Short mmCIF file of C-alpha atoms in Angstrom, two decimals:
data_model
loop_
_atom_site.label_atom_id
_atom_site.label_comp_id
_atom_site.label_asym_id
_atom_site.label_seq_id
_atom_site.Cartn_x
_atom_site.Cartn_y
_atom_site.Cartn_z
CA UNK A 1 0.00 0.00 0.00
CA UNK A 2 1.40 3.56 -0.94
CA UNK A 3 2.61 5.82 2.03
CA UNK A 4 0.72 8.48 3.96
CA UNK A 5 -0.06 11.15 1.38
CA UNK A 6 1.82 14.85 2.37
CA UNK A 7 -0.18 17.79 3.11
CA UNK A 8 1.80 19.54 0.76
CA UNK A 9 0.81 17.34 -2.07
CA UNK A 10 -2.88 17.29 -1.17
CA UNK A 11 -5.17 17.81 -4.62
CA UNK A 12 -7.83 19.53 -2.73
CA UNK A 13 -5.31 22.47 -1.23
CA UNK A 14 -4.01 21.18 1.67
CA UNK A 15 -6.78 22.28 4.07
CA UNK A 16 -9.10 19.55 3.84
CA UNK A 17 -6.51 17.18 5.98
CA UNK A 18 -5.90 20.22 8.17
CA UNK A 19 -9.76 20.47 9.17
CA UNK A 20 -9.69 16.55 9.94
CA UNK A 21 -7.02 16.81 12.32
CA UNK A 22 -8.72 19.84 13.88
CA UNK A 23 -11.99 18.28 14.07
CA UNK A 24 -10.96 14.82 15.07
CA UNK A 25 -9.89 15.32 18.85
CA UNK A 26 -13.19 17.06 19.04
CA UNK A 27 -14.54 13.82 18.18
CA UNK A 28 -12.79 11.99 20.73
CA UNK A 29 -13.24 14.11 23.34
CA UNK A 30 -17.11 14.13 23.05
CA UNK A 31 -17.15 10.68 22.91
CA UNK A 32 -14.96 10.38 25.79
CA UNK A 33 -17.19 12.99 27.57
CA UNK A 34 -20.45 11.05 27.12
CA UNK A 35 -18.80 7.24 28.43
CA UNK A 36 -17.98 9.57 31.55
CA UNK A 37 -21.46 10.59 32.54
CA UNK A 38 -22.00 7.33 34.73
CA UNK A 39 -18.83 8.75 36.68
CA UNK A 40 -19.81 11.90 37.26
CA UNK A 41 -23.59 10.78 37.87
CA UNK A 42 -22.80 7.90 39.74
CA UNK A 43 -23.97 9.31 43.14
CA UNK A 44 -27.13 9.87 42.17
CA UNK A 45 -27.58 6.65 39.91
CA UNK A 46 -26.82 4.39 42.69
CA UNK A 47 -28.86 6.34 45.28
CA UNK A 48 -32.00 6.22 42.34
CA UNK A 49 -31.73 2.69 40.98
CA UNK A 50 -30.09 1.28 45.01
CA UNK A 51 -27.47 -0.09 43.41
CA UNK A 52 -24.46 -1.76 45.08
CA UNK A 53 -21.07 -1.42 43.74
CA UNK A 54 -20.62 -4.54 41.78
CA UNK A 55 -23.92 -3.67 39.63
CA UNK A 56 -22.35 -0.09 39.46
CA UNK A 57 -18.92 -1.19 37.98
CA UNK A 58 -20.82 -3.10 35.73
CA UNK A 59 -22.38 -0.04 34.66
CA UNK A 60 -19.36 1.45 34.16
CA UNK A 61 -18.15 -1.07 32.26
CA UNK A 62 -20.37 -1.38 29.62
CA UNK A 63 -19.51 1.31 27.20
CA UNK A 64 -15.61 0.22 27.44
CA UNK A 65 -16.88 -3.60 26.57
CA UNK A 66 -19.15 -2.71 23.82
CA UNK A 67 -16.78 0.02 22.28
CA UNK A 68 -13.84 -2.52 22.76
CA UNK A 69 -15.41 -5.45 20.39
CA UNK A 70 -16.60 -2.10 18.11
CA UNK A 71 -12.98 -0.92 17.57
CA UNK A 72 -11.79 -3.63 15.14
CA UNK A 73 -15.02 -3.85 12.80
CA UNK A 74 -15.18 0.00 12.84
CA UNK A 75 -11.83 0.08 11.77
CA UNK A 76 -12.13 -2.10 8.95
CA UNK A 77 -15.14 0.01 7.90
CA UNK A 78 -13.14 3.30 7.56
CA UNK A 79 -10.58 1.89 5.72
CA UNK A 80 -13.68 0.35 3.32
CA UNK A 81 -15.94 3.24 3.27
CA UNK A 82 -13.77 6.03 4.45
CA UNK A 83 -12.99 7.55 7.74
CA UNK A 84 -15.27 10.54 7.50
CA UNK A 85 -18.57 8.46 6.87
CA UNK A 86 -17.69 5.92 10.08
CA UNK A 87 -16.76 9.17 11.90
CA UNK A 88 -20.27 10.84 11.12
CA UNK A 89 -22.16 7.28 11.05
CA UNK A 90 -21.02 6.49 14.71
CA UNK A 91 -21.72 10.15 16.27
CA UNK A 92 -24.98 10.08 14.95
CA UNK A 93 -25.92 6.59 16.39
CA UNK A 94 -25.17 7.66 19.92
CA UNK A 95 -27.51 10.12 19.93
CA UNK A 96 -30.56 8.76 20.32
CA UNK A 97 -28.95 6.26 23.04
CA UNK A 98 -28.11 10.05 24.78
CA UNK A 99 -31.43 11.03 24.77
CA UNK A 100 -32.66 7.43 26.27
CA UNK A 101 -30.41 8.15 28.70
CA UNK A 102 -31.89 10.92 29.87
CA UNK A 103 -35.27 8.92 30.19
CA UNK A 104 -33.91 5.87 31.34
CA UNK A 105 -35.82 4.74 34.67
CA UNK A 106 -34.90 0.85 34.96
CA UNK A 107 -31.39 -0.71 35.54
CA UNK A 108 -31.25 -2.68 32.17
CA UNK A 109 -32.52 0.92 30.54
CA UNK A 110 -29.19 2.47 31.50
CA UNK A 111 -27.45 -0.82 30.50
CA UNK A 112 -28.65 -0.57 27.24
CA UNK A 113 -27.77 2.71 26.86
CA UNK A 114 -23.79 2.59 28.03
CA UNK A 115 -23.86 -0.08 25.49
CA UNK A 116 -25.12 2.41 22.51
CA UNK A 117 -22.70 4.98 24.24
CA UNK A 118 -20.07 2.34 23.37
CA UNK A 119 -20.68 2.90 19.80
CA UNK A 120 -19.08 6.04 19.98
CA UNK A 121 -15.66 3.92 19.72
CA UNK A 122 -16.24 3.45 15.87
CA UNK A 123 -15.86 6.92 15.77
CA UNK A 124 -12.29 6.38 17.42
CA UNK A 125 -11.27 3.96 15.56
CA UNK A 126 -12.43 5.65 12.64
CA UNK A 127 -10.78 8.59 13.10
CA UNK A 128 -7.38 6.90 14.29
CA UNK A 129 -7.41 4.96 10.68
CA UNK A 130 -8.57 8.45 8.89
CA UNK A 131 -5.48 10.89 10.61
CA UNK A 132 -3.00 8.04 10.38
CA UNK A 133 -3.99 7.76 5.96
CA UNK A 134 -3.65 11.95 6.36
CA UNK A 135 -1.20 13.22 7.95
CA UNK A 136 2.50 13.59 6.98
CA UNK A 137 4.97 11.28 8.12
CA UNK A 138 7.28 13.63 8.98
CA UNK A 139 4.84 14.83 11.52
CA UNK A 140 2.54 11.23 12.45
CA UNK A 141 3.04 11.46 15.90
CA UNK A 142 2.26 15.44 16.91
CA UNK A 143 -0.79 14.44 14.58
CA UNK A 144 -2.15 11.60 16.74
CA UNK A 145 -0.66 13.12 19.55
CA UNK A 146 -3.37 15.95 18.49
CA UNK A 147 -5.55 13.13 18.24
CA UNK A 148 -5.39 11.55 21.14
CA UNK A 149 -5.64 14.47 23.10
CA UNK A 150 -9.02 14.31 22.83
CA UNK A 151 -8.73 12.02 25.93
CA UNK A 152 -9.08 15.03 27.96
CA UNK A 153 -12.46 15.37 26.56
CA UNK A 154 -13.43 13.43 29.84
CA UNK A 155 -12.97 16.60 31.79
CA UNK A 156 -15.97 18.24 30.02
CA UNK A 157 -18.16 15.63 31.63
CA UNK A 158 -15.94 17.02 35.27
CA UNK A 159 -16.62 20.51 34.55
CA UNK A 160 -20.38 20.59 33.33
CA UNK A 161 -21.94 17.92 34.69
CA UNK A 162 -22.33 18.84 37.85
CA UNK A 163 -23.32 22.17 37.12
CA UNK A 164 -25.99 21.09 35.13
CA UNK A 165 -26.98 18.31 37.21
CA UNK A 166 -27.79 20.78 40.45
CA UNK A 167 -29.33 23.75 38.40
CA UNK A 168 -31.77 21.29 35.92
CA UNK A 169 -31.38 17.81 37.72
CA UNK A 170 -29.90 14.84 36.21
CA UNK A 171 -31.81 13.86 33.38
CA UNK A 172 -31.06 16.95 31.78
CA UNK A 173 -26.93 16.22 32.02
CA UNK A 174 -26.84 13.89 28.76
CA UNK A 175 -28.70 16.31 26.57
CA UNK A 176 -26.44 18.86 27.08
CA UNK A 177 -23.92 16.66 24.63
CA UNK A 178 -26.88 15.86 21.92
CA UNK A 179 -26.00 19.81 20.09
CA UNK A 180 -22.63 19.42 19.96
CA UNK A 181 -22.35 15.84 18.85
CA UNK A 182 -24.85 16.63 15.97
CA UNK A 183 -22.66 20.03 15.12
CA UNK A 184 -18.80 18.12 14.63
CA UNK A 185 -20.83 15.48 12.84
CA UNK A 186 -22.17 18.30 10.34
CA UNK A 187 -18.70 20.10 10.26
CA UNK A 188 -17.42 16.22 9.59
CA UNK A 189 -20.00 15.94 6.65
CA UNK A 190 -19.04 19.90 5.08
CA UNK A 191 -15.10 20.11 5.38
CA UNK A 192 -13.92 17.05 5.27
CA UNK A 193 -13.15 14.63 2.36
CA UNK A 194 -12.93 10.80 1.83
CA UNK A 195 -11.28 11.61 -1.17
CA UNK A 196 -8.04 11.18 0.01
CA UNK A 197 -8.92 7.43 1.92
CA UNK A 198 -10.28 5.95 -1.54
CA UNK A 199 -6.90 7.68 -3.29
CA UNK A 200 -5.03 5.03 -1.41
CA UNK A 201 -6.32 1.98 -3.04
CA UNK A 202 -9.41 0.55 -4.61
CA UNK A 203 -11.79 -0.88 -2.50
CA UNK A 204 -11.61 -4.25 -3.50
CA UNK A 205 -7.81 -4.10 -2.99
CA UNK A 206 -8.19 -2.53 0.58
CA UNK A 207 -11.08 -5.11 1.12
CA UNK A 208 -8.46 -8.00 0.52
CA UNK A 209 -5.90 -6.89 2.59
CA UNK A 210 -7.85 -6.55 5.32
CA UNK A 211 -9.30 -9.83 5.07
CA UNK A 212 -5.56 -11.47 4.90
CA UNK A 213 -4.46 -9.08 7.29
CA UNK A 214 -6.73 -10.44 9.62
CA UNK A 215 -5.20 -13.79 9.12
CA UNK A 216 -1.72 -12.30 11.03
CA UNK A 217 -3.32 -12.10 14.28
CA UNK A 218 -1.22 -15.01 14.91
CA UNK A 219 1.89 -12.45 14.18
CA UNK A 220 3.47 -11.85 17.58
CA UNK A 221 5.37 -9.01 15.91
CA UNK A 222 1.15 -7.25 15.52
CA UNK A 223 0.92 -7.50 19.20
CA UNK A 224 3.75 -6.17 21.38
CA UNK A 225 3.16 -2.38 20.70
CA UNK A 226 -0.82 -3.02 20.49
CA UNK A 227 -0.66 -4.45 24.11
CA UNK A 228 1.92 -1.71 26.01
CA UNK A 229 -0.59 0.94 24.63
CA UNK A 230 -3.50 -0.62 25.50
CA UNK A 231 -1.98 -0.82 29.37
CA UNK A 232 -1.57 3.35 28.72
CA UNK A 233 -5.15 3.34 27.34
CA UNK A 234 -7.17 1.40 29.56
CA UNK A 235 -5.98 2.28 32.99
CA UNK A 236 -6.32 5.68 31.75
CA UNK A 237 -10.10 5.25 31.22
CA UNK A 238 -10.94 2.87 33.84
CA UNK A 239 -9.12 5.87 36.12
CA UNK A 240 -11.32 8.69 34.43
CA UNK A 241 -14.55 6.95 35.44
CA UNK A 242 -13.70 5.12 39.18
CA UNK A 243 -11.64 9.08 40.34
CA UNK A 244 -14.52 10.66 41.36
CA UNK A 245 -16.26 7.73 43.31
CA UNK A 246 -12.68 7.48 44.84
CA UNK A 247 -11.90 11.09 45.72
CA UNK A 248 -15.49 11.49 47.26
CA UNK A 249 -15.16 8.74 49.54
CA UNK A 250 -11.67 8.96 50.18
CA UNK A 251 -11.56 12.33 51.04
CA UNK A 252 -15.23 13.12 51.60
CA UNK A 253 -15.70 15.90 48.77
CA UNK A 254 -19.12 16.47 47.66
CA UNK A 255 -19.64 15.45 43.33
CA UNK A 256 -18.42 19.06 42.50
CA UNK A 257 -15.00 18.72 44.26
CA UNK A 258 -14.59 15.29 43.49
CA UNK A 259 -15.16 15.94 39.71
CA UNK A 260 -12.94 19.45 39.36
CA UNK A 261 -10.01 17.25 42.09
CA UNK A 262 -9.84 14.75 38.90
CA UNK A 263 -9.70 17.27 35.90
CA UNK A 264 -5.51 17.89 36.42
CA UNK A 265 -5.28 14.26 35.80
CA UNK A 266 -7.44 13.93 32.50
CA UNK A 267 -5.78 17.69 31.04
CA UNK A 268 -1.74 16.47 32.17
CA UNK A 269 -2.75 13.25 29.84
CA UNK A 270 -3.84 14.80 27.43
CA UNK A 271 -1.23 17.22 27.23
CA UNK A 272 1.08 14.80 27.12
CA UNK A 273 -0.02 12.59 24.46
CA UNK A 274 0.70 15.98 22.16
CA UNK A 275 4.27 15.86 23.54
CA UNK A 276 4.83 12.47 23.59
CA UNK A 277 3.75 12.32 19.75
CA UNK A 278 5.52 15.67 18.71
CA UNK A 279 9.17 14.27 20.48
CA UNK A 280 8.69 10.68 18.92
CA UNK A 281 8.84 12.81 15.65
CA UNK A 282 12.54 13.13 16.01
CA UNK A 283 14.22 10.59 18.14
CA UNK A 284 13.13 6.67 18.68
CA UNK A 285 10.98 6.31 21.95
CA UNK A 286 11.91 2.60 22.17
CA UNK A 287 13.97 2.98 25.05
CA UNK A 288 12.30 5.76 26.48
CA UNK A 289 8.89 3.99 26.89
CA UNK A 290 11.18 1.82 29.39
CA UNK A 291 11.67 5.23 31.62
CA UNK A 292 8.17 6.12 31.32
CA UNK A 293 7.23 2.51 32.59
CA UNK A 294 9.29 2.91 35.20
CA UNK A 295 8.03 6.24 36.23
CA UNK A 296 4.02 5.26 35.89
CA UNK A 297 5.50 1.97 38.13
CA UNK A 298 6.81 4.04 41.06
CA UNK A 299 3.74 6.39 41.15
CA UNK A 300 1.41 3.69 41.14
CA UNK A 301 3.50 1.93 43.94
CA UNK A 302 2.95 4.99 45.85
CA UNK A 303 -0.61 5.89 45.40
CA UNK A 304 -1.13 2.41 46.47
CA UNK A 305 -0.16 2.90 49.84
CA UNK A 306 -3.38 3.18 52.02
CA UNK A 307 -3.91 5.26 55.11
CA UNK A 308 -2.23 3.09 58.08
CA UNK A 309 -0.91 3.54 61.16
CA UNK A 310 2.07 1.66 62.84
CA UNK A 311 2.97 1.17 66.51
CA UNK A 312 6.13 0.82 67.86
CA UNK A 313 6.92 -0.62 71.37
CA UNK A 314 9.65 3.06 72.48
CA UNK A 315 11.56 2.80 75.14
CA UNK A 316 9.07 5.78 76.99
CA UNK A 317 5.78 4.26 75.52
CA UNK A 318 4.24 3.01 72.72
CA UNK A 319 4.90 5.28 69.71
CA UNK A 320 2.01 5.46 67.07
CA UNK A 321 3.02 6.47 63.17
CA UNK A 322 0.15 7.26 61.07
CA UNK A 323 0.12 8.06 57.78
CA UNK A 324 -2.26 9.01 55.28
CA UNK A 325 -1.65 10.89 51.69
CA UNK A 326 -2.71 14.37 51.60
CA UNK A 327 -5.06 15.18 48.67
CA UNK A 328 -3.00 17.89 47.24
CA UNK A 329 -0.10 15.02 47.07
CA UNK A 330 -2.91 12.26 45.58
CA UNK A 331 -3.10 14.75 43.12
CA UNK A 332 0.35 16.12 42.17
CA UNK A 333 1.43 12.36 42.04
CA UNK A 334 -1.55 11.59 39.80
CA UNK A 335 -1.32 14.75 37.49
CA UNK A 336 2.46 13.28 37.35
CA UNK A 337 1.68 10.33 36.85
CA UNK A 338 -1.08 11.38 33.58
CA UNK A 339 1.71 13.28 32.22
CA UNK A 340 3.82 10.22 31.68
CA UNK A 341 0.91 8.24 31.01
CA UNK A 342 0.13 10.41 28.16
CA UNK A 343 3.59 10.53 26.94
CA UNK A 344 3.76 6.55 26.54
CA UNK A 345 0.58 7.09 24.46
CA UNK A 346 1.77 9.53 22.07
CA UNK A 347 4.84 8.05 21.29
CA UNK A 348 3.62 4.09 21.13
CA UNK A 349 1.13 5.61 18.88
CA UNK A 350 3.88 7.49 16.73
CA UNK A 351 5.42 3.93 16.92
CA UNK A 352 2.81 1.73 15.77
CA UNK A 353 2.33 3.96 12.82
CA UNK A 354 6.00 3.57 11.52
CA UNK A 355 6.54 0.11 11.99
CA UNK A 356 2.64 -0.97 10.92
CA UNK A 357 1.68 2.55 8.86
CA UNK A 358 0.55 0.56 6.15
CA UNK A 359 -1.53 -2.07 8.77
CA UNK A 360 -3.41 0.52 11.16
CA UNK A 361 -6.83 -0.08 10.47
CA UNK A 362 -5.76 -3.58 12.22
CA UNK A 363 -3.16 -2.83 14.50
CA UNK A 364 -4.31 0.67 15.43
CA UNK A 365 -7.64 -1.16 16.14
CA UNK A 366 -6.12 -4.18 18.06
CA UNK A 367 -4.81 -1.74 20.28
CA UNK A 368 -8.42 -0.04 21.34
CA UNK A 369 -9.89 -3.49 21.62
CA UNK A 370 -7.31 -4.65 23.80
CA UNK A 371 -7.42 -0.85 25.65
CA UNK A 372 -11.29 -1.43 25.53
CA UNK A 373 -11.33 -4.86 27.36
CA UNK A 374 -8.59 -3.37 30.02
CA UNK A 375 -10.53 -0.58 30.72
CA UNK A 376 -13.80 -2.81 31.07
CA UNK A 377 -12.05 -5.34 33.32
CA UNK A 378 -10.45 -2.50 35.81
CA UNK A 379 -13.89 -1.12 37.56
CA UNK A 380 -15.06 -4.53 38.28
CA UNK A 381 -11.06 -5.18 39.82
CA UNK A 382 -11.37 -2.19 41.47
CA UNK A 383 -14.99 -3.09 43.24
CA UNK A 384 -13.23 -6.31 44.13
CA UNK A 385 -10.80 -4.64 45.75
CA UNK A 386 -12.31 -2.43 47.40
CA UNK A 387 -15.31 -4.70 49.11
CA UNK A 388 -13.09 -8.27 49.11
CA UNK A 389 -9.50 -6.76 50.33
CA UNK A 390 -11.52 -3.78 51.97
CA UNK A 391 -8.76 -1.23 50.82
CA UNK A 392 -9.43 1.45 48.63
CA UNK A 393 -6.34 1.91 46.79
CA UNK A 394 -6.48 -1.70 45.67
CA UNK A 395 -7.28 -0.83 42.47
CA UNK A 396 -3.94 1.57 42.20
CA UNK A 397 -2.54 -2.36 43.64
CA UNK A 398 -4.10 -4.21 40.74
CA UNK A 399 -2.65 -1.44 38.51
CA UNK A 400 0.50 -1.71 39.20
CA UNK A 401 0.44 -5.82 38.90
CA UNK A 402 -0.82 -5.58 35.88
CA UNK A 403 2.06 -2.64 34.65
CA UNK A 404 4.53 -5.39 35.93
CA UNK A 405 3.18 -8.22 33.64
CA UNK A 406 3.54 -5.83 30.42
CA UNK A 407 6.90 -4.92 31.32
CA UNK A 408 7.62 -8.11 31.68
CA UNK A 409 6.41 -8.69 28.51
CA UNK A 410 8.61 -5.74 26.86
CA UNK A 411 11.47 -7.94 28.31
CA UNK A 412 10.75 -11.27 26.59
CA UNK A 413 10.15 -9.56 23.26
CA UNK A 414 13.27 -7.21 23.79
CA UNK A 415 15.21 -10.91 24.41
CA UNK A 416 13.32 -12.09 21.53
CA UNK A 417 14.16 -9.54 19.57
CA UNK A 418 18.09 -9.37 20.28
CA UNK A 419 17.83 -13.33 19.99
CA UNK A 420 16.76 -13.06 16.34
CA UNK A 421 19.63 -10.73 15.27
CA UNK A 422 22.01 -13.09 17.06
#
């Protein structure tokens, strides 16, 4: 398959790409936005419906499920019919599961409609498949860096929601994402092009090398960037829905505080994505996604550590240590901690496009199934944490376990690697 088409040599002027990449992290970010509304809500869902945390984690689990097993289809459908129409096609098919939302009264009502909010995910894979067949080369990663960014959309949800939840009540919180959905999908349809996917191949050819690309699954060599990112990914969303919950009871903030406490987190990884794309532009993050392992490790090693208190048998007395993190250290550490997350993102992005450019639709979309299915699994590990162990910072534990086993991964194929050139 040809390369990545330039901006410069764009037939339709050069702005057309432009406006995608513009428009795109808008995309994302309103997706992400709407998957976050059980988070924010979440107080007054489980007072309405009496539910009990494990039903509630399920709740919050649904869109992540549903959009994971969307990603790869989705994906296969940009690269056959074009980003743009998946883009538009997905935005417009979570509205009406927006406005159910907002009349939901039953449990398996506000199942249904996380799993039509899960949808939205064609519209990331979509758009991952449509900026990666855009942009330059020289400049892939600030691109999906750009892209990405639109993680921080889940800060919206922080910033609004509550707002509009105690001036016009709850049911009014997922209509307040219906107008803008419908106005990117409209910009979407006017400015941008699919043009430029079809230039790239006919679509029987890009038809038949899905279908055999499909068939390298099996291909180790399709998997070890996929899975790294989708660590990044997942425990990034499974974190943007459980903070609140966790910051209100930790620290006993009301849904305001706990929400705007949480917003640092979602903004430093989205920041970082941009700069974690933009630097993988000019140097190899190979061994650099090593230090920012590392550095995710010890934070979540730290944040793990749960209120305690130790006594020691003095020579004057018993001596009591007690300990407990501060919330303005919770949240440096976890704003520090987003940074780097957002970093690995960026650049394993910027990665997966140079060594599978010609392959994203199916390794771009492996990764956000694999993200997807993470970020599904966490709340529920989190809930069983939390009510089995009885600690709240077991899901910062599980975390970290699970950073471990995909380092230790990096490792073998690293080995693996340097064995082959032996």
């Amino acid at each position: 398959m040809p390369a990545a088409p330039d901006l410069d040599q764009d037939p339709t002027g050069g702005y057309r790409p432009l406006v995608v990449v513009l428009l795109s992290p808008l995309v994302f970010a309103l997706v992400f936005a709407s998957w976050t509304i059980f988070a924010v809500l979440g107080l007054e869902l489980k007072v309405l419906l009496a539910l009990g945390e494990g039903r509630f984690a399920v709740l919050l689990a649904m869109p992540m499920a549903v959009g994971a097993l969307a990603s790869l289809p989705m994906a296969a459908l940009a690269q056959r019919f074009g980003g743009r129409r998946v883009m538009i096609a997905s935005l417009l098919l979570i509205c009406p599961f927006l406005w159910g939302l907002a009349q939901s009264r039953d449990y398996h009502h506000f199942l249904l409609a996380g799993a039509g909010l899960g949808l939205g995910a064609g519209s990331l894979a979509a758009g991952l498949v449509y900026v990666a067949g855009l942009c330059p080369r020289r400049h892939a990663g600030l691109a999906l860096g750009l892209y990405g960014a639109g993680m921080a959309g889940a800060g919206l949800s922080y910033l609004l929601l509550p707002l509009v939840s105690q001036a016009y009540g709850w049911r009014t919180a997922p209509l307040l994402y219906l107008l803008p959905v419908l106005l990117v999908a409209a910009l979407l349809w006017l400015f941008a092009d699919d043009r430029l996917d079809e230039a790239r191949g006919s679509h029987a050819r890009l038809w038949r090398g899905l279908l055999a690309g499909l068939g390298r699954l099996a291909c180790w060599r399709l998997w070890r960037l996929a899975l790294v990112y989708s660590f990044f990914y997942g425990a990034f969303v499974a974190l943007a829905l459980w903070l609140p919950a966790y910051l209100s009871a930790q620290y006993q903030l009301p849904l305001k505080g706990a929400a705007l406490a949480a917003l640092p987190f979602t903004l430093a990884v989205g920041l970082g994505q941009v700069v974690g794309g933009a630097w993988a532009d000019v140097r190899d993050f190979r061994a650099l996604r090593w230090w920012v392992s590392a550095f995710v490790l010890v934070c979540l090693f730290l944040l793990s550590y749960p209120p305690f208190a130790m006594s020691i048998e003095g020579v004057h007395g018993v001596i009591v240590l007690r300990y407990e993190a501060p919330l303005w250290g919770f949240l440096s550490l976890l704003t520090a901690m987003g940074m780097a997350m957002g970093i690995g993102q960026g650049s394993l992005m910027r990665l997966i496009h140079r060594d599978h450019g010609d392959e994203m639709p199916l390794v771009g979309g492996l990764a956000l199934t694999l993200g997807g299915l993470f970020a599904a699994l966490l709340p529920l590990m989190f809930v069983i944490g939390s009510e089995w162990v009885g600690i709240r910072t077991a899901g910062f534990m599980f975390l970290y376990g699970s950073l471990v086993v995909c380092m230790l991964v990096m490792v073998w194929d690293h080995a693996s690697g340097y064995a082959g050139r032996a």
